[in-house]
Amino acid sequence: MAAPPPTPRRATDPVAYRPGREADLDACGRIWKAGIEDYQARLNQPSMPDDLAPLRRLFAHLLSTDPERFWVATRGDELIGFASASVRDGLWFLAMLFVDPAAQGGGIGQALMDRAQAGRDVDPGGPAVPGPDEPLDTGIHTWGMCTDAVQPISNGLYARRGMVPRIPIWRLFGEVRRWDALPLPPASVDPVPFEAIVAQGGGGPDGTRRLADLVDGLDRAIVGSAHGRDHAWLRREGRAGFLLRDRGDGRPLGYAYGSSVGRLGPVAALDPDLSPVLIGAAVRGVPALGPVAMWVPGTSDRAMRMLLEAGLRFDGFPGLICWSTPGHPFERYAPISLAMV
Ligand SMILES: CC(C)(COP(=O)(O)OP(=O)(O)OC[C@H]1O[C@@H](n2cnc3c(N)ncnc32)[C@H](O)[C@@H]1OP(=O)(O)O)[C@@H](O)C(=O)NCCC(=O)NCCS
């Protein structure tokens, strides 16, 4: 028997909020595309891609790691907005907040934010939502996200909650045209593929744990939180990691990812002077089939200068990193994307 047609929604129907589920993810992708194209079309920007399969895999990852922070808004049978955030070692990071353009400006975005911050349902006017000034014993020490610089609504909504736009983050894109701009590693350091670390650790689960310990240690020292589940997702998505080690005592100094489809990052460096070496190792270690692209915070000045020197271009408008504390890791860290730190 054919499924009954969805009940048409009316603007006056009440809005309901519930945790998201796997069956919602295609509709979330449609809201994401409509939400971005609605404001970018007014700026003569090109449409978003039609192939939403990579985005859907990202949603599925976030739903699997943080189901209590993935919320949808519905009116009748129709999904009209969603929010998703992750928490890693006390770092809360907003991945997505999107409301159907026809339903914007009516408080739905704020209601979704409340739930993504609280990690549970929240009554309007009920118990306070945790935030930078009142973490409410949640263990969350930092709140952050990346936004679009041309979107005053989201930037205003987050800044009111203490996550103020502090740092521009640019997408750098293009062919490497001047290879000599990418520094080769000095004799004192050694870039080692992640697979080699696993093999040196005996292969199998022991080797994987050894690699995870090294990477977690760097993330705690540089970002302030480990995010092993996201590293596992990156490798499933085809990104290949390199660990930079001191050739003398073997100390880990940083890591960087490359990929054959040209996606670079994340890049983490204990010493920011090593960022260009790390990026060079990732670009040379995983030859891309075409152009390369990387999200680079304005505070990662050495990486930015080096990539521009190599021939990449600024692509589109910058994003903004919104962060609850003045101390941040972005001189030494370039994130996975605007959706995941
Ligand atoms: C951003 C978005 C999710 C907000 O949802 P919404 O339901 O439209 O927003 P709400 O009605 O809940 O909240 C509006 C709040 O935004 C803020 N705001 C709106 N315009 C603003 C401006 N020009 N300057 C500063 N703050 C502004 C205010 O805090 C306002 O609250 P108020 O009306 O009580 O003062 C929605 O507009 C959207 O989907 N936009 C397109 C996609 C997008 O940019 N998503 C964010 C990606 S990081």
PDB file of C-alpha atoms in Angstrom, residues 242-341:
ATOM      1  CA  PHE A 242      51.259  12.121   8.563  1.00  0.00           C
ATOM      2  CA  LEU A 243      52.878  12.483  11.953  1.00  0.00           C
ATOM      3  CA  LEU A 244      55.905  14.767  12.216  1.00  0.00           C
ATOM      4  CA  ARG A 245      58.505  13.341  14.602  1.00  0.00           C
ATOM      5  CA  ASP A 246      61.753  14.667  15.982  1.00  0.00           C
ATOM      6  CA  ARG A 247      64.469  12.566  14.362  1.00  0.00           C
ATOM      7  CA  GLY A 248      66.577  12.595  17.536  1.00  0.00           C
ATOM      8  CA  ASP A 249      64.221  11.515  20.326  1.00  0.00           C
ATOM      9  CA  GLY A 250      61.139  10.522  18.283  1.00  0.00           C
ATOM     10  CA  ARG A 251      58.910  13.164  19.963  1.00  0.00           C
ATOM     11  CA  PRO A 252      55.673  13.875  18.010  1.00  0.00           C
ATOM     12  CA  LEU A 253      55.663  17.507  16.821  1.00  0.00           C
ATOM     13  CA  GLY A 254      52.430  17.678  14.823  1.00  0.00           C
ATOM     14  CA  TYR A 255      50.276  16.040  12.196  1.00  0.00           C
ATOM     15  CA  ALA A 256      48.640  16.878   8.855  1.00  0.00           C
ATOM     16  CA  TYR A 257      46.196  15.199   6.484  1.00  0.00           C
ATOM     17  CA  GLY A 258      46.131  15.130   2.683  1.00  0.00           C
ATOM     18  CA  SER A 259      43.876  13.282   0.252  1.00  0.00           C
ATOM     19  CA  SER A 260      43.806  12.293  -3.404  1.00  0.00           C
ATOM     20  CA  VAL A 261      40.705  14.468  -3.948  1.00  0.00           C
ATOM     21  CA  GLY A 262      42.749  17.446  -2.744  1.00  0.00           C
ATOM     22  CA  ARG A 263      41.266  18.051   0.714  1.00  0.00           C
ATOM     23  CA  LEU A 264      44.029  19.188   3.086  1.00  0.00           C
ATOM     24  CA  GLY A 265      43.737  19.340   6.864  1.00  0.00           C
ATOM     25  CA  PRO A 266      43.334  19.216   9.741  1.00  0.00           C
ATOM     26  CA  VAL A 267      46.860  20.419  10.499  1.00  0.00           C
ATOM     27  CA  ALA A 268      48.194  20.586  14.078  1.00  0.00           C
ATOM     28  CA  ALA A 269      51.682  21.871  14.954  1.00  0.00           C
ATOM     29  CA  LEU A 270      53.198  22.268  18.431  1.00  0.00           C
ATOM     30  CA  ASP A 271      55.380  25.010  16.921  1.00  0.00           C
ATOM     31  CA  PRO A 272      53.519  27.146  14.332  1.00  0.00           C
ATOM     32  CA  ASP A 273      56.777  27.477  12.349  1.00  0.00           C
ATOM     33  CA  LEU A 274      56.341  23.793  11.481  1.00  0.00           C
ATOM     34  CA  SER A 275      52.912  24.248   9.787  1.00  0.00           C
ATOM     35  CA  PRO A 276      54.385  24.816   6.290  1.00  0.00           C
ATOM     36  CA  VAL A 277      56.562  21.692   6.647  1.00  0.00           C
ATOM     37  CA  LEU A 278      53.533  19.664   7.738  1.00  0.00           C
ATOM     38  CA  ILE A 279      51.388  20.902   4.843  1.00  0.00           C
ATOM     39  CA  GLY A 280      54.247  20.278   2.418  1.00  0.00           C
ATOM     40  CA  ALA A 281      54.531  16.681   3.693  1.00  0.00           C
ATOM     41  CA  ALA A 282      50.773  16.106   3.234  1.00  0.00           C
ATOM     42  CA  VAL A 283      50.708  17.598  -0.288  1.00  0.00           C
ATOM     43  CA  ARG A 284      53.774  15.642  -1.434  1.00  0.00           C
ATOM     44  CA  GLY A 285      52.811  12.459   0.423  1.00  0.00           C
ATOM     45  CA  VAL A 286      49.323  12.130  -1.110  1.00  0.00           C
ATOM     46  CA  PRO A 287      49.434  13.515  -4.648  1.00  0.00           C
ATOM     47  CA  ALA A 288      46.080  15.127  -5.463  1.00  0.00           C
ATOM     48  CA  LEU A 289      44.413  14.343  -8.787  1.00  0.00           C
ATOM     49  CA  GLY A 290      43.518  18.046  -9.232  1.00  0.00           C
ATOM     50  CA  PRO A 291      43.486  21.265  -7.201  1.00  0.00           C
ATOM     51  CA  VAL A 292      43.907  21.244  -3.422  1.00  0.00           C
ATOM     52  CA  ALA A 293      41.811  23.070  -0.814  1.00  0.00           C
ATOM     53  CA  MET A 294      42.256  23.895   2.855  1.00  0.00           C
ATOM     54  CA  TRP A 295      40.464  25.995   5.499  1.00  0.00           C
ATOM     55  CA  VAL A 296      43.133  28.277   7.007  1.00  0.00           C
ATOM     56  CA  PRO A 297      42.509  30.530  10.053  1.00  0.00           C
ATOM     57  CA  GLY A 298      43.880  34.060   9.738  1.00  0.00           C
ATOM     58  CA  THR A 299      46.013  33.390  12.792  1.00  0.00           C
ATOM     59  CA  SER A 300      47.784  30.491  10.981  1.00  0.00           C
ATOM     60  CA  ASP A 301      49.793  33.137   9.192  1.00  0.00           C
ATOM     61  CA  ARG A 302      52.725  30.943   8.155  1.00  0.00           C
ATOM     62  CA  ALA A 303      50.445  28.353   6.530  1.00  0.00           C
ATOM     63  CA  MET A 304      48.419  31.048   4.768  1.00  0.00           C
ATOM     64  CA  ARG A 305      51.458  32.857   3.334  1.00  0.00           C
ATOM     65  CA  MET A 306      52.992  29.601   2.183  1.00  0.00           C
ATOM     66  CA  LEU A 307      49.841  28.361   0.392  1.00  0.00           C
ATOM     67  CA  LEU A 308      49.340  31.725  -1.351  1.00  0.00           C
ATOM     68  CA  GLU A 309      53.011  31.669  -2.354  1.00  0.00           C
ATOM     69  CA  ALA A 310      52.508  28.149  -3.763  1.00  0.00           C
ATOM     70  CA  GLY A 311      49.797  29.568  -6.048  1.00  0.00           C
ATOM     71  CA  LEU A 312      46.504  28.874  -4.254  1.00  0.00           C
ATOM     72  CA  ARG A 313      43.810  31.560  -4.196  1.00  0.00           C
ATOM     73  CA  PHE A 314      41.305  32.788  -1.624  1.00  0.00           C
ATOM     74  CA  ASP A 315      37.996  31.173  -2.573  1.00  0.00           C
ATOM     75  CA  GLY A 316      34.709  33.001  -1.886  1.00  0.00           C
ATOM     76  CA  PHE A 317      33.935  34.858   1.338  1.00  0.00           C
ATOM     77  CA  PRO A 318      35.727  33.956   4.558  1.00  0.00           C
ATOM     78  CA  GLY A 319      34.112  32.146   7.446  1.00  0.00           C
ATOM     79  CA  LEU A 320      34.457  33.388  11.031  1.00  0.00           C
ATOM     80  CA  ILE A 321      35.624  31.335  13.983  1.00  0.00           C
ATOM     81  CA  CYS A 322      33.368  32.137  16.957  1.00  0.00           C
ATOM     82  CA  TRP A 323      34.904  31.144  20.289  1.00  0.00           C
ATOM     83  CA  SER A 324      33.804  31.605  23.881  1.00  0.00           C
ATOM     84  CA  THR A 325      37.263  32.287  25.318  1.00  0.00           C
ATOM     85  CA  PRO A 326      40.013  34.705  24.265  1.00  0.00           C
ATOM     86  CA  GLY A 327      42.555  31.840  24.284  1.00  0.00           C
ATOM     87  CA  HIS A 328      42.230  29.692  21.172  1.00  0.00           C
ATOM     88  CA  PRO A 329      44.324  27.090  19.319  1.00  0.00           C
ATOM     89  CA  PHE A 330      44.149  28.530  15.800  1.00  0.00           C
ATOM     90  CA  GLU A 331      47.691  29.782  15.525  1.00  0.00           C
ATOM     91  CA  ARG A 332      48.771  26.150  15.704  1.00  0.00           C
ATOM     92  CA  TYR A 333      45.681  24.373  14.380  1.00  0.00           C
ATOM     93  CA  ALA A 334      43.676  24.395  11.120  1.00  0.00           C
ATOM     94  CA  PRO A 335      40.351  22.583  11.619  1.00  0.00           C
ATOM     95  CA  ILE A 336      38.796  19.705   9.652  1.00  0.00           C
ATOM     96  CA  SER A 337      36.128  21.960   8.096  1.00  0.00           C
ATOM     97  CA  LEU A 338      33.666  24.642   9.169  1.00  0.00           C
ATOM     98  CA  ALA A 339      31.516  21.878  10.692  1.00  0.00           C
ATOM     99  CA  MET A 340      34.100  19.983  12.728  1.00  0.00           C
ATOM    100  CA  VAL A 341      37.039  21.228  14.725  1.00  0.00           C
TER     101      VAL A 341
END
